[in-house]
PDB file of C-alpha atoms in Angstrom:
ATOM      1  CA  MET A   1       1.748 -10.964   7.693  1.00 64.00           C
ATOM      2  CA  PRO A   2       1.104  -9.956  11.359  1.00 64.00           C
ATOM      3  CA  GLY A   3      -2.290 -10.578  12.834  1.00 60.00           C
ATOM      4  CA  ALA A   4      -4.926  -7.681  12.806  1.00 58.00           C
ATOM      5  CA  SER A   5      -4.452  -7.137  16.666  1.00 73.00           C
ATOM      6  CA  MET A   6      -0.667  -6.807  16.233  1.00 86.00           C
ATOM      7  CA  ARG A   7      -0.226  -3.291  14.804  1.00 96.00           C
ATOM      8  CA  ASN A   8       2.153  -1.757  17.171  1.00 98.00           C
ATOM      9  CA  ILE A   9       5.803  -1.209  16.203  1.00 98.00           C
ATOM     10  CA  ILE A  10       8.961  -1.308  18.179  1.00 98.00           C
ATOM     11  CA  ILE A  11      11.943   1.043  17.282  1.00 98.00           C
ATOM     12  CA  THR A  12      15.108  -0.495  18.970  1.00 98.00           C
ATOM     13  CA  SER A  13      18.062   1.411  20.349  1.00 97.00           C
ATOM     14  CA  ALA A  14      15.937   4.482  20.071  1.00 97.00           C
ATOM     15  CA  GLY A  15      18.624   6.870  21.561  1.00 96.00           C
ATOM     16  CA  ARG A  16      18.193  10.325  20.189  1.00 95.00           C
ATOM     17  CA  ARG A  17      15.987   9.398  17.210  1.00 97.00           C
ATOM     18  CA  VAL A  18      13.078  11.565  18.197  1.00 97.00           C
ATOM     19  CA  THR A  19      12.155  12.617  14.713  1.00 97.00           C
ATOM     20  CA  LEU A  20      12.113   9.034  13.440  1.00 98.00           C
ATOM     21  CA  VAL A  21       9.758   8.004  16.264  1.00 98.00           C
ATOM     22  CA  ARG A  22       7.421  10.967  15.569  1.00 98.00           C
ATOM     23  CA  ILE A  23       7.354  10.147  11.899  1.00 98.00           C
ATOM     24  CA  PHE A  24       6.364   6.558  12.453  1.00 98.00           C
ATOM     25  CA  GLN A  25       3.785   7.703  15.046  1.00 98.00           C
ATOM     26  CA  LYS A  26       2.239  10.027  12.413  1.00 98.00           C
ATOM     27  CA  GLU A  27       2.156   7.413   9.553  1.00 98.00           C
ATOM     28  CA  LEU A  28       1.082   4.526  11.828  1.00 98.00           C
ATOM     29  CA  SER A  29      -1.916   6.493  13.151  1.00 97.00           C
ATOM     30  CA  ARG A  30      -3.004   7.357   9.507  1.00 97.00           C
ATOM     31  CA  SER A  31      -3.423   3.612   8.821  1.00 96.00           C
ATOM     32  CA  PHE A  32      -4.163   2.176  12.153  1.00 97.00           C
ATOM     33  CA  PRO A  33      -5.521   4.765  14.645  1.00 96.00           C
ATOM     34  CA  GLY A  34      -4.705   3.789  18.156  1.00 95.00           C
ATOM     35  CA  ALA A  35      -1.652   1.707  17.234  1.00 97.00           C
ATOM     36  CA  LYS A  36       1.446   2.579  19.079  1.00 98.00           C
ATOM     37  CA  VAL A  37       5.113   3.179  18.565  1.00 98.00           C
ATOM     38  CA  ILE A  38       7.193   1.674  21.304  1.00 98.00           C
ATOM     39  CA  CYS A  39      10.844   2.333  21.929  1.00 98.00           C
ATOM     40  CA  THR A  40      13.475   0.139  23.549  1.00 98.00           C
ATOM     41  CA  ASP A  41      16.981   0.981  24.656  1.00 98.00           C
ATOM     42  CA  ALA A  42      19.645  -0.147  27.157  1.00 97.00           C
ATOM     43  CA  ASN A  43      18.920   2.940  29.279  1.00 97.00           C
ATOM     44  CA  PRO A  44      15.545   4.250  28.278  1.00 97.00           C
ATOM     45  CA  GLU A  45      15.215   6.763  31.078  1.00 96.00           C
ATOM     46  CA  LEU A  46      17.992   8.752  29.464  1.00 97.00           C
ATOM     47  CA  SER A  47      16.850   8.273  25.745  1.00 97.00           C
ATOM     48  CA  SER A  48      14.965  11.327  24.337  1.00 98.00           C
ATOM     49  CA  ALA A  49      13.357   9.094  21.774  1.00 98.00           C
ATOM     50  CA  CYS A  50      11.937   6.740  24.492  1.00 98.00           C
ATOM     51  CA  HIS A  51      10.243   9.662  26.176  1.00 97.00           C
ATOM     52  CA  ALA A  52       8.575  10.628  22.754  1.00 97.00           C
ATOM     53  CA  ALA A  53       7.150   7.069  22.516  1.00 98.00           C
ATOM     54  CA  SER A  54       3.916   5.743  23.686  1.00 97.00           C
ATOM     55  CA  ARG A  55       5.817   3.303  25.994  1.00 98.00           C
ATOM     56  CA  PHE A  56       9.427   2.363  26.548  1.00 98.00           C
ATOM     57  CA  PHE A  57      11.230  -0.724  27.749  1.00 98.00           C
ATOM     58  CA  ALA A  58      14.763  -1.376  28.904  1.00 98.00           C
ATOM     59  CA  LEU A  59      16.664  -4.218  27.159  1.00 98.00           C
ATOM     60  CA  PRO A  60      19.914  -5.912  27.825  1.00 97.00           C
ATOM     61  CA  LEU A  61      22.997  -4.647  25.926  1.00 96.00           C
ATOM     62  CA  MET A  62      23.390  -6.030  22.279  1.00 93.00           C
ATOM     63  CA  HIS A  63      26.033  -8.549  23.160  1.00 93.00           C
ATOM     64  CA  ASP A  64      23.951 -10.133  25.945  1.00 97.00           C
ATOM     65  CA  PRO A  65      22.579 -13.489  24.845  1.00 96.00           C
ATOM     66  CA  ASN A  66      19.288 -12.492  26.479  1.00 97.00           C
ATOM     67  CA  TYR A  67      18.897  -9.569  24.169  1.00 98.00           C
ATOM     68  CA  ALA A  68      16.715 -11.211  21.529  1.00 98.00           C
ATOM     69  CA  PRO A  69      14.622 -13.259  23.843  1.00 98.00           C
ATOM     70  CA  ALA A  70      14.001 -10.091  25.928  1.00 98.00           C
ATOM     71  CA  LEU A  71      12.969  -8.164  22.766  1.00 98.00           C
ATOM     72  CA  LEU A  72      10.620 -11.042  21.752  1.00 98.00           C
ATOM     73  CA  LYS A  73       9.111 -11.064  25.120  1.00 98.00           C
ATOM     74  CA  VAL A  74       8.301  -7.203  24.998  1.00 98.00           C
ATOM     75  CA  ALA A  75       6.886  -7.572  21.455  1.00 98.00           C
ATOM     76  CA  ARG A  76       4.631 -10.476  22.366  1.00 97.00           C
ATOM     77  CA  LYS A  77       3.308  -8.739  25.425  1.00 97.00           C
ATOM     78  CA  GLU A  78       2.677  -5.410  23.604  1.00 97.00           C
ATOM     79  CA  GLY A  79       0.900  -6.776  20.564  1.00 97.00           C
ATOM     80  CA  VAL A  80       3.862  -5.829  18.256  1.00 98.00           C
ATOM     81  CA  GLY A  81       3.737  -6.757  14.507  1.00 98.00           C
ATOM     82  CA  LEU A  82       6.847  -5.135  13.290  1.00 98.00           C
ATOM     83  CA  ILE A  83      10.360  -4.150  14.794  1.00 98.00           C
ATOM     84  CA  ILE A  84      12.621  -1.569  13.362  1.00 98.00           C
ATOM     85  CA  PRO A  85      16.288  -1.679  14.238  1.00 98.00           C
ATOM     86  CA  THR A  86      18.390   1.468  14.077  1.00 97.00           C
ATOM     87  CA  ILE A  87      21.939   0.453  14.778  1.00 95.00           C
ATOM     88  CA  ASP A  88      24.450  -1.739  12.999  1.00 94.00           C
ATOM     89  CA  GLN A  89      25.267  -3.959  15.832  1.00 95.00           C
ATOM     90  CA  SER A  90      21.651  -5.218  16.218  1.00 96.00           C
ATOM     91  CA  LEU A  91      21.295  -6.261  12.589  1.00 97.00           C
ATOM     92  CA  PRO A  92      23.191  -9.746  12.754  1.00 97.00           C
ATOM     93  CA  ILE A  93      21.482 -10.534  15.961  1.00 97.00           C
ATOM     94  CA  LEU A  94      18.020  -9.957  14.524  1.00 98.00           C
ATOM     95  CA  ALA A  95      18.858 -11.415  11.139  1.00 98.00           C
ATOM     96  CA  ASN A  96      19.673 -14.678  13.000  1.00 97.00           C
ATOM     97  CA  ASN A  97      16.390 -14.605  15.029  1.00 98.00           C
ATOM     98  CA  ARG A  98      14.065 -13.729  12.151  1.00 97.00           C
ATOM     99  CA  GLU A  99      12.273 -17.085  12.101  1.00 97.00           C
ATOM    100  CA  LYS A 100      11.722 -17.136  15.952  1.00 97.00           C
ATOM    101  CA  PHE A 101       9.971 -13.786  15.683  1.00 98.00           C
ATOM    102  CA  ARG A 102       8.095 -14.691  12.594  1.00 97.00           C
ATOM    103  CA  GLU A 103       6.684 -17.849  14.208  1.00 97.00           C
ATOM    104  CA  GLU A 104       5.018 -15.405  16.621  1.00 96.00           C
ATOM    105  CA  GLY A 105       3.647 -13.328  13.846  1.00 96.00           C
ATOM    106  CA  ILE A 106       6.332 -10.602  14.304  1.00 98.00           C
ATOM    107  CA  GLU A 107       8.087  -9.301  11.341  1.00 98.00           C
ATOM    108  CA  LEU A 108      11.621  -7.815  11.602  1.00 98.00           C
ATOM    109  CA  LEU A 109      12.672  -4.981   9.121  1.00 98.00           C
ATOM    110  CA  VAL A 110      16.092  -6.452   8.629  1.00 98.00           C
ATOM    111  CA  SER A 111      18.084  -7.505   5.649  1.00 98.00           C
ATOM    112  CA  ASP A 112      19.364 -11.102   5.220  1.00 98.00           C
ATOM    113  CA  MET A 113      22.708 -12.021   6.864  1.00 98.00           C
ATOM    114  CA  PRO A 114      24.983 -12.219   3.829  1.00 98.00           C
ATOM    115  CA  PHE A 115      23.908  -8.669   2.835  1.00 98.00           C
ATOM    116  CA  ILE A 116      24.451  -7.482   6.269  1.00 98.00           C
ATOM    117  CA  LYS A 117      27.953  -8.812   6.451  1.00 97.00           C
ATOM    118  CA  GLN A 118      28.868  -7.183   3.203  1.00 97.00           C
ATOM    119  CA  CYS A 119      27.643  -3.869   4.893  1.00 97.00           C
ATOM    120  CA  ARG A 120      29.283  -4.447   8.119  1.00 95.00           C
ATOM    121  CA  ASP A 121      32.866  -5.345   6.865  1.00 96.00           C
ATOM    122  CA  LYS A 122      34.223  -2.450   4.734  1.00 95.00           C
ATOM    123  CA  ARG A 123      36.391  -4.892   2.841  1.00 96.00           C
ATOM    124  CA  LEU A 124      33.430  -6.956   1.775  1.00 97.00           C
ATOM    125  CA  THR A 125      31.544  -3.670   0.953  1.00 97.00           C
ATOM    126  CA  SER A 126      34.306  -2.680  -1.381  1.00 97.00           C
ATOM    127  CA  THR A 127      34.073  -6.080  -3.052  1.00 97.00           C
ATOM    128  CA  PHE A 128      30.151  -5.637  -3.265  1.00 98.00           C
ATOM    129  CA  PHE A 129      30.550  -2.190  -4.956  1.00 98.00           C
ATOM    130  CA  LEU A 130      33.101  -3.549  -7.457  1.00 98.00           C
ATOM    131  CA  GLU A 131      31.024  -6.680  -8.352  1.00 98.00           C
ATOM    132  CA  HIS A 132      28.079  -4.196  -9.135  1.00 98.00           C
ATOM    133  CA  GLY A 133      30.307  -1.977 -11.296  1.00 98.00           C
ATOM    134  CA  ILE A 134      30.782   0.787  -8.910  1.00 98.00           C
ATOM    135  CA  PRO A 135      34.381   1.952  -8.266  1.00 98.00           C
ATOM    136  CA  VAL A 136      35.872   2.396  -4.850  1.00 98.00           C
ATOM    137  CA  PRO A 137      38.768   4.275  -3.391  1.00 97.00           C
ATOM    138  CA  ALA A 138      41.974   2.174  -3.727  1.00 95.00           C
ATOM    139  CA  PHE A 139      43.217   0.197  -0.590  1.00 95.00           C
ATOM    140  CA  LEU A 140      46.766   1.056   0.269  1.00 96.00           C
ATOM    141  CA  ASP A 141      49.452  -1.442   1.455  1.00 94.00           C
ATOM    142  CA  ARG A 142      50.469  -0.248   4.939  1.00 90.00           C
ATOM    143  CA  SER A 143      54.119  -0.971   4.162  1.00 89.00           C
ATOM    144  CA  ASN A 144      53.922   1.345   1.114  1.00 92.00           C
ATOM    145  CA  LEU A 145      51.684   4.349   1.971  1.00 94.00           C
ATOM    146  CA  HIS A 146      51.202   7.479   0.099  1.00 91.00           C
ATOM    147  CA  PHE A 147      49.538  10.711   1.433  1.00 94.00           C
ATOM    148  CA  PRO A 148      46.874  12.087   1.885  1.00 95.00           C
ATOM    149  CA  LEU A 149      45.058   8.960   2.868  1.00 95.00           C
ATOM    150  CA  PHE A 150      42.106   7.923   4.886  1.00 94.00           C
ATOM    151  CA  VAL A 151      42.078   5.414   7.753  1.00 94.00           C
ATOM    152  CA  LYS A 152      38.907   3.494   8.974  1.00 92.00           C
ATOM    153  CA  PRO A 153      38.106   0.512  10.898  1.00 93.00           C
ATOM    154  CA  TYR A 154      36.944  -2.423   8.623  1.00 92.00           C
ATOM    155  CA  ASP A 155      34.014  -2.915  11.004  1.00 88.00           C
ATOM    156  CA  GLY A 156      33.366   0.663  12.226  1.00 75.00           C
ATOM    157  CA  SER A 157      30.108   2.517  12.269  1.00 70.00           C
ATOM    158  CA  SER A 158      28.966   6.191  12.415  1.00 62.00           C
ATOM    159  CA  SER A 159      32.417   7.417  11.284  1.00 66.00           C
ATOM    160  CA  SER A 160      33.905   6.014  14.615  1.00 70.00           C
ATOM    161  CA  GLY A 161      37.744   5.882  14.149  1.00 75.00           C
ATOM    162  CA  ALA A 162      37.644   7.152  10.630  1.00 85.00           C
ATOM    163  CA  LYS A 163      40.080   9.977   9.897  1.00 90.00           C
ATOM    164  CA  LEU A 164      41.850  11.834   7.257  1.00 93.00           C
ATOM    165  CA  ILE A 165      45.696  11.602   7.423  1.00 94.00           C
ATOM    166  CA  PRO A 166      47.064  14.450   5.391  1.00 94.00           C
ATOM    167  CA  HIS A 167      50.791  13.870   5.892  1.00 93.00           C
ATOM    168  CA  GLU A 168      53.002  11.052   7.004  1.00 93.00           C
ATOM    169  CA  SER A 169      53.854  13.068  10.120  1.00 92.00           C
ATOM    170  CA  SER A 170      50.134  12.781  11.112  1.00 93.00           C
ATOM    171  CA  LEU A 171      50.179   8.986  11.225  1.00 93.00           C
ATOM    172  CA  THR A 172      50.758   7.380  14.613  1.00 92.00           C
ATOM    173  CA  LYS A 173      52.569   4.213  15.300  1.00 91.00           C
ATOM    174  CA  GLU A 174      49.225   3.046  17.160  1.00 92.00           C
ATOM    175  CA  GLN A 175      47.371   3.552  13.766  1.00 92.00           C
ATOM    176  CA  LEU A 176      49.987   1.792  11.717  1.00 92.00           C
ATOM    177  CA  ALA A 177      49.886  -1.325  14.186  1.00 91.00           C
ATOM    178  CA  ASP A 178      46.099  -1.458  14.503  1.00 92.00           C
ATOM    179  CA  GLU A 179      45.114  -4.530  12.489  1.00 91.00           C
ATOM    180  CA  ARG A 180      41.333  -3.311  12.276  1.00 92.00           C
ATOM    181  CA  LEU A 181      42.309  -0.168  10.420  1.00 93.00           C
ATOM    182  CA  LEU A 182      42.118  -0.073   6.586  1.00 94.00           C
ATOM    183  CA  PHE A 183      44.241   2.565   4.650  1.00 96.00           C
ATOM    184  CA  VAL A 184      42.552   3.907   1.577  1.00 96.00           C
ATOM    185  CA  GLU A 185      43.335   6.668  -0.869  1.00 95.00           C
ATOM    186  CA  ALA A 186      41.685  10.028   0.057  1.00 95.00           C
ATOM    187  CA  ILE A 187      38.994  11.502  -2.179  1.00 95.00           C
ATOM    188  CA  ASP A 188      39.783  15.174  -2.944  1.00 94.00           C
ATOM    189  CA  ARG A 189      36.755  17.028  -1.471  1.00 93.00           C
ATOM    190  CA  ASP A 190      37.552  20.140  -3.620  1.00 95.00           C
ATOM    191  CA  LEU A 191      36.841  17.782  -6.745  1.00 97.00           C
ATOM    192  CA  TYR A 192      34.001  15.542  -5.328  1.00 97.00           C
ATOM    193  CA  ASP A 193      30.893  16.060  -3.492  1.00 97.00           C
ATOM    194  CA  GLU A 194      29.820  13.476  -0.836  1.00 96.00           C
ATOM    195  CA  PHE A 195      26.179  12.042  -1.085  1.00 97.00           C
ATOM    196  CA  THR A 196      24.068   9.828   1.166  1.00 97.00           C
ATOM    197  CA  VAL A 197      21.463   8.039  -0.685  1.00 98.00           C
ATOM    198  CA  ASP A 198      18.330   6.575   1.048  1.00 98.00           C
ATOM    199  CA  MET A 199      17.077   3.471  -0.953  1.00 98.00           C
ATOM    200  CA  TYR A 200      13.916   1.631  -0.394  1.00 98.00           C
ATOM    201  CA  TYR A 201      14.051  -2.096  -1.051  1.00 98.00           C
ATOM    202  CA  THR A 202      10.832  -4.371  -0.980  1.00 98.00           C
ATOM    203  CA  ARG A 203      10.885  -7.687   0.622  1.00 97.00           C
ATOM    204  CA  GLU A 204      11.902  -9.090  -2.670  1.00 97.00           C
ATOM    205  CA  GLY A 205      15.040  -6.939  -2.783  1.00 98.00           C
ATOM    206  CA  GLU A 206      13.713  -4.540  -5.539  1.00 98.00           C
ATOM    207  CA  LEU A 207      14.630  -0.920  -5.423  1.00 98.00           C
ATOM    208  CA  THR A 208      11.675   1.439  -5.735  1.00 98.00           C
ATOM    209  CA  CYS A 209      13.029   4.815  -4.544  1.00 98.00           C
ATOM    210  CA  ALA A 210      16.456   6.426  -4.179  1.00 98.00           C
ATOM    211  CA  VAL A 211      16.849   9.905  -2.746  1.00 98.00           C
ATOM    212  CA  PRO A 212      20.382  11.442  -2.843  1.00 98.00           C
ATOM    213  CA  ARG A 213      21.173  14.147  -0.342  1.00 98.00           C
ATOM    214  CA  LYS A 214      24.370  15.940  -0.492  1.00 97.00           C
ATOM    215  CA  ARG A 215      26.132  16.265   2.860  1.00 95.00           C
ATOM    216  CA  ILE A 216      27.014  19.822   3.459  1.00 95.00           C
ATOM    217  CA  GLU A 217      27.984  19.455   7.170  1.00 94.00           C
ATOM    218  CA  VAL A 218      28.411  16.435   9.414  1.00 88.00           C
ATOM    219  CA  ARG A 219      28.502  16.252  13.218  1.00 86.00           C
ATOM    220  CA  ALA A 220      29.784  13.069  15.015  1.00 76.00           C
ATOM    221  CA  GLY A 221      29.175  11.015  11.795  1.00 76.00           C
ATOM    222  CA  GLU A 222      25.671  12.217  11.179  1.00 83.00           C
ATOM    223  CA  VAL A 223      24.535  14.893   8.759  1.00 89.00           C
ATOM    224  CA  SER A 224      23.458  18.085  10.271  1.00 92.00           C
ATOM    225  CA  LYS A 225      23.137  20.097   7.021  1.00 96.00           C
ATOM    226  CA  GLY A 226      22.128  18.493   3.726  1.00 97.00           C
ATOM    227  CA  VAL A 227      20.172  19.139   0.427  1.00 98.00           C
ATOM    228  CA  THR A 228      18.253  16.657  -1.797  1.00 98.00           C
ATOM    229  CA  ILE A 229      19.688  16.702  -5.319  1.00 97.00           C
ATOM    230  CA  LYS A 230      18.062  15.251  -8.482  1.00 95.00           C
ATOM    231  CA  ASN A 231      21.050  14.262 -10.570  1.00 94.00           C
ATOM    232  CA  ASP A 232      22.352  11.235 -12.455  1.00 96.00           C
ATOM    233  CA  ILE A 233      23.063   9.284  -9.207  1.00 97.00           C
ATOM    234  CA  VAL A 234      19.497   7.843  -9.220  1.00 97.00           C
ATOM    235  CA  ASP A 235      19.741   6.229 -12.656  1.00 97.00           C
ATOM    236  CA  TYR A 236      23.327   5.125 -11.957  1.00 98.00           C
ATOM    237  CA  LEU A 237      22.280   3.191  -8.789  1.00 98.00           C
ATOM    238  CA  LYS A 238      19.090   1.949 -10.331  1.00 98.00           C
ATOM    239  CA  GLU A 239      21.047   0.515 -13.158  1.00 98.00           C
ATOM    240  CA  ARG A 240      23.557  -1.197 -10.878  1.00 98.00           C
ATOM    241  CA  LEU A 241      21.608  -1.870  -7.663  1.00 98.00           C
ATOM    242  CA  GLY A 242      18.054  -2.072  -8.945  1.00 98.00           C
ATOM    243  CA  ARG A 243      17.785  -5.583  -7.432  1.00 98.00           C
ATOM    244  CA  VAL A 244      19.927  -6.630  -4.416  1.00 98.00           C
ATOM    245  CA  SER A 245      19.356 -10.071  -2.963  1.00 97.00           C
ATOM    246  CA  GLY A 246      18.599  -9.934   0.735  1.00 98.00           C
ATOM    247  CA  ALA A 247      18.331  -6.072   0.920  1.00 98.00           C
ATOM    248  CA  ARG A 248      15.162  -4.984   2.634  1.00 98.00           C
ATOM    249  CA  GLY A 249      13.614  -1.636   3.861  1.00 98.00           C
ATOM    250  CA  CYS A 250      15.766   1.477   4.071  1.00 98.00           C
ATOM    251  CA  ILE A 251      19.217   1.071   2.889  1.00 98.00           C
ATOM    252  CA  THR A 252      21.674   3.961   3.372  1.00 98.00           C
ATOM    253  CA  LEU A 253      24.542   4.174   0.785  1.00 98.00           C
ATOM    254  CA  GLN A 254      27.369   6.682   0.786  1.00 96.00           C
ATOM    255  CA  LEU A 255      29.203   7.669  -2.352  1.00 97.00           C
ATOM    256  CA  PHE A 256      31.408  10.497  -3.859  1.00 98.00           C
ATOM    257  CA  ARG A 257      30.352  12.084  -7.171  1.00 98.00           C
ATOM    258  CA  HIS A 258      32.758  14.322  -9.124  1.00 97.00           C
ATOM    259  CA  LYS A 259      31.523  17.928  -9.129  1.00 96.00           C
ATOM    260  CA  ASP A 260      31.780  18.287 -12.986  1.00 96.00           C
ATOM    261  CA  LYS A 261      31.238  14.894 -14.553  1.00 95.00           C
ATOM    262  CA  PRO A 262      29.495  11.454 -13.773  1.00 94.00           C
ATOM    263  CA  GLU A 263      32.315   9.792 -11.835  1.00 97.00           C
ATOM    264  CA  TYR A 264      31.695   7.951  -8.660  1.00 98.00           C
ATOM    265  CA  TYR A 265      33.317   6.175  -5.842  1.00 98.00           C
ATOM    266  CA  GLY A 266      31.210   3.929  -3.450  1.00 98.00           C
ATOM    267  CA  ILE A 267      32.111   4.443   0.115  1.00 96.00           C
ATOM    268  CA  GLU A 268      29.924   2.465   2.424  1.00 94.00           C
ATOM    269  CA  ILE A 269      26.378   1.045   2.929  1.00 97.00           C
ATOM    270  CA  ASN A 270      24.313   0.759   6.078  1.00 96.00           C
ATOM    271  CA  ALA A 271      21.437  -1.738   6.154  1.00 98.00           C
ATOM    272  CA  ARG A 272      19.209   0.540   8.272  1.00 97.00           C
ATOM    273  CA  PHE A 273      17.804   4.025   8.554  1.00 97.00           C
ATOM    274  CA  GLY A 274      20.402   6.604   8.637  1.00 94.00           C
ATOM    275  CA  GLY A 275      20.411   9.690  10.890  1.00 92.00           C
ATOM    276  CA  GLY A 276      19.611  12.093   7.916  1.00 95.00           C
ATOM    277  CA  PHE A 277      16.577  10.167   6.886  1.00 97.00           C
ATOM    278  CA  PRO A 278      14.127  13.030   8.046  1.00 97.00           C
ATOM    279  CA  LEU A 279      15.330  14.948   5.031  1.00 97.00           C
ATOM    280  CA  THR A 280      14.250  12.186   2.713  1.00 98.00           C
ATOM    281  CA  TYR A 281      10.919  11.987   4.462  1.00 98.00           C
ATOM    282  CA  GLY A 282      10.534  15.666   4.207  1.00 98.00           C
ATOM    283  CA  SER A 283      11.069  15.577   0.519  1.00 98.00           C
ATOM    284  CA  GLY A 284       7.954  13.292   0.069  1.00 98.00           C
ATOM    285  CA  ALA A 285       9.636   9.826  -0.026  1.00 98.00           C
ATOM    286  CA  ASN A 286       7.449   8.289   2.560  1.00 98.00           C
ATOM    287  CA  PHE A 287       9.475   5.186   3.547  1.00 98.00           C
ATOM    288  CA  PRO A 288       7.638   4.663   6.877  1.00 98.00           C
ATOM    289  CA  ALA A 289       4.222   4.611   5.308  1.00 98.00           C
ATOM    290  CA  TRP A 290       5.453   2.100   2.548  1.00 98.00           C
ATOM    291  CA  ILE A 291       6.939  -0.126   5.224  1.00 98.00           C
ATOM    292  CA  ILE A 292       3.596  -0.032   7.164  1.00 98.00           C
ATOM    293  CA  HIS A 293       1.606  -0.836   4.059  1.00 98.00           C
ATOM    294  CA  GLU A 294       4.040  -3.549   2.979  1.00 98.00           C
ATOM    295  CA  TYR A 295       4.347  -5.470   6.250  1.00 97.00           C
ATOM    296  CA  PHE A 296       1.022  -4.873   7.640  1.00 97.00           C
ATOM    297  CA  LEU A 297      -1.274  -4.776   4.508  1.00 96.00           C
ATOM    298  CA  ASP A 298       0.796  -6.670   2.145  1.00 96.00           C
ATOM    299  CA  GLU A 299       0.722  -3.846  -0.478  1.00 97.00           C
ATOM    300  CA  ARG A 300       3.510  -3.439  -2.865  1.00 96.00           C
ATOM    301  CA  PRO A 301       5.501  -0.071  -2.354  1.00 97.00           C
ATOM    302  CA  PRO A 302       5.213   2.298  -5.328  1.00 97.00           C
ATOM    303  CA  VAL A 303       8.005   3.037  -7.716  1.00 98.00           C
ATOM    304  CA  PHE A 304       8.538   6.770  -6.598  1.00 98.00           C
ATOM    305  CA  ASP A 305      10.616   9.552  -8.123  1.00 97.00           C
ATOM    306  CA  ALA A 306       8.416  12.593  -7.369  1.00 98.00           C
ATOM    307  CA  TRP A 307      10.310  13.579  -4.244  1.00 98.00           C
ATOM    308  CA  GLN A 308      11.275  17.347  -3.994  1.00 98.00           C
ATOM    309  CA  GLU A 309      14.617  18.277  -5.019  1.00 98.00           C
ATOM    310  CA  ASN A 310      16.734  21.238  -3.588  1.00 98.00           C
ATOM    311  CA  LEU A 311      15.217  20.709  -0.171  1.00 98.00           C
ATOM    312  CA  LEU A 312      17.502  21.995   2.505  1.00 98.00           C
ATOM    313  CA  MET A 313      17.658  20.475   5.940  1.00 97.00           C
ATOM    314  CA  LEU A 314      19.385  22.326   8.850  1.00 96.00           C
ATOM    315  CA  ARG A 315      19.208  20.336  11.989  1.00 94.00           C
ATOM    316  CA  TYR A 316      19.347  21.827  15.582  1.00 92.00           C
ATOM    317  CA  ASP A 317      19.309  20.422  19.083  1.00 91.00           C
ATOM    318  CA  GLU A 318      16.118  20.344  21.068  1.00 92.00           C
ATOM    319  CA  GLU A 319      15.501  19.474  24.658  1.00 94.00           C
ATOM    320  CA  VAL A 320      13.221  16.869  26.343  1.00 93.00           C
ATOM    321  CA  PHE A 321      12.350  17.493  29.901  1.00 95.00           C
ATOM    322  CA  VAL A 322      11.542  14.557  32.332  1.00 94.00           C
ATOM    323  CA  ARG A 323       9.787  15.405  35.505  1.00 92.00           C
ATOM    324  CA  ASN A 324      10.740  13.797  38.872  1.00 90.00           C
ATOM    325  CA  TYR A 325      13.708  11.952  37.494  1.00 91.00           C
ATOM    326  CA  SER A 326      15.874  10.106  39.913  1.00 84.00           C
ATOM    327  CA  ASP A 327      19.127   8.128  39.079  1.00 78.00           C
ATOM    328  CA  HIS A 328      18.797   6.210  42.326  1.00 60.00           C
ATOM    329  CA  HIS A 329      16.918   3.175  41.101  1.00 53.00           C
TER     330      HIS A 329
END
């Protein structure tokens, strides 16, 4: 557990996550008045979330071997006790450096490496779902395709490169030749609803809360309109994923549910906060407070089902203005 003087939090790769920063600021100040939320980014001057933070710092790009040492240096200097990553690429790096940070009294809100690998590689994700009794869309042999189908890179993130291919004429030679692409059966969206489920896992990998939110509209891979739904998904996932070795903090799972019957397909898992998390927080599922209490106060998070259903989220763009900015550094 971090020392009493180390109550500041870093949110890495902050980008546009202004709401997430503000939520953590609010919840941190309730438990530790005066503690700060600090942001890091490769280009913090152009990150709206960094300007919402108490302080911000530039870090090397993720693939730079100096990334983890630079992050540790900032955390040590700023009295940070907890670091919260927000993008998939950073998870393996942080998981591999967990003990170095822990030696300095700094906790990383990151799952274990085997689980991260299962989330990062869509082929392993499918195996994970099947091993836990959750069906997945069938993989198609690229020499024997039938349409419509869905293509996605096995290591993609935020829907990058994912695309519905309705007819054979829509498939390009480049897609067919791309070894990174997986070809899977398309799920009929007239028959199935798409859900993202925010799931809270304790340090021991126990599921204490799951909030399904139906995706109504998505922009650039991130939900822009969604609604919380209380249905059989919660019990379905608790039964199959009530304990997941190595899962920790906010885990974001995507699945399809048939509109008329309890029939499911697992799609993907992200071992981090998803872009639509503010809806879950707004419904009363206070993941940030549970994280702060679990990692700073060693308090076990509650089993929580009393979140608000039928809560609709409609997102919009907002501006951050920075005075006297110059790009000639």
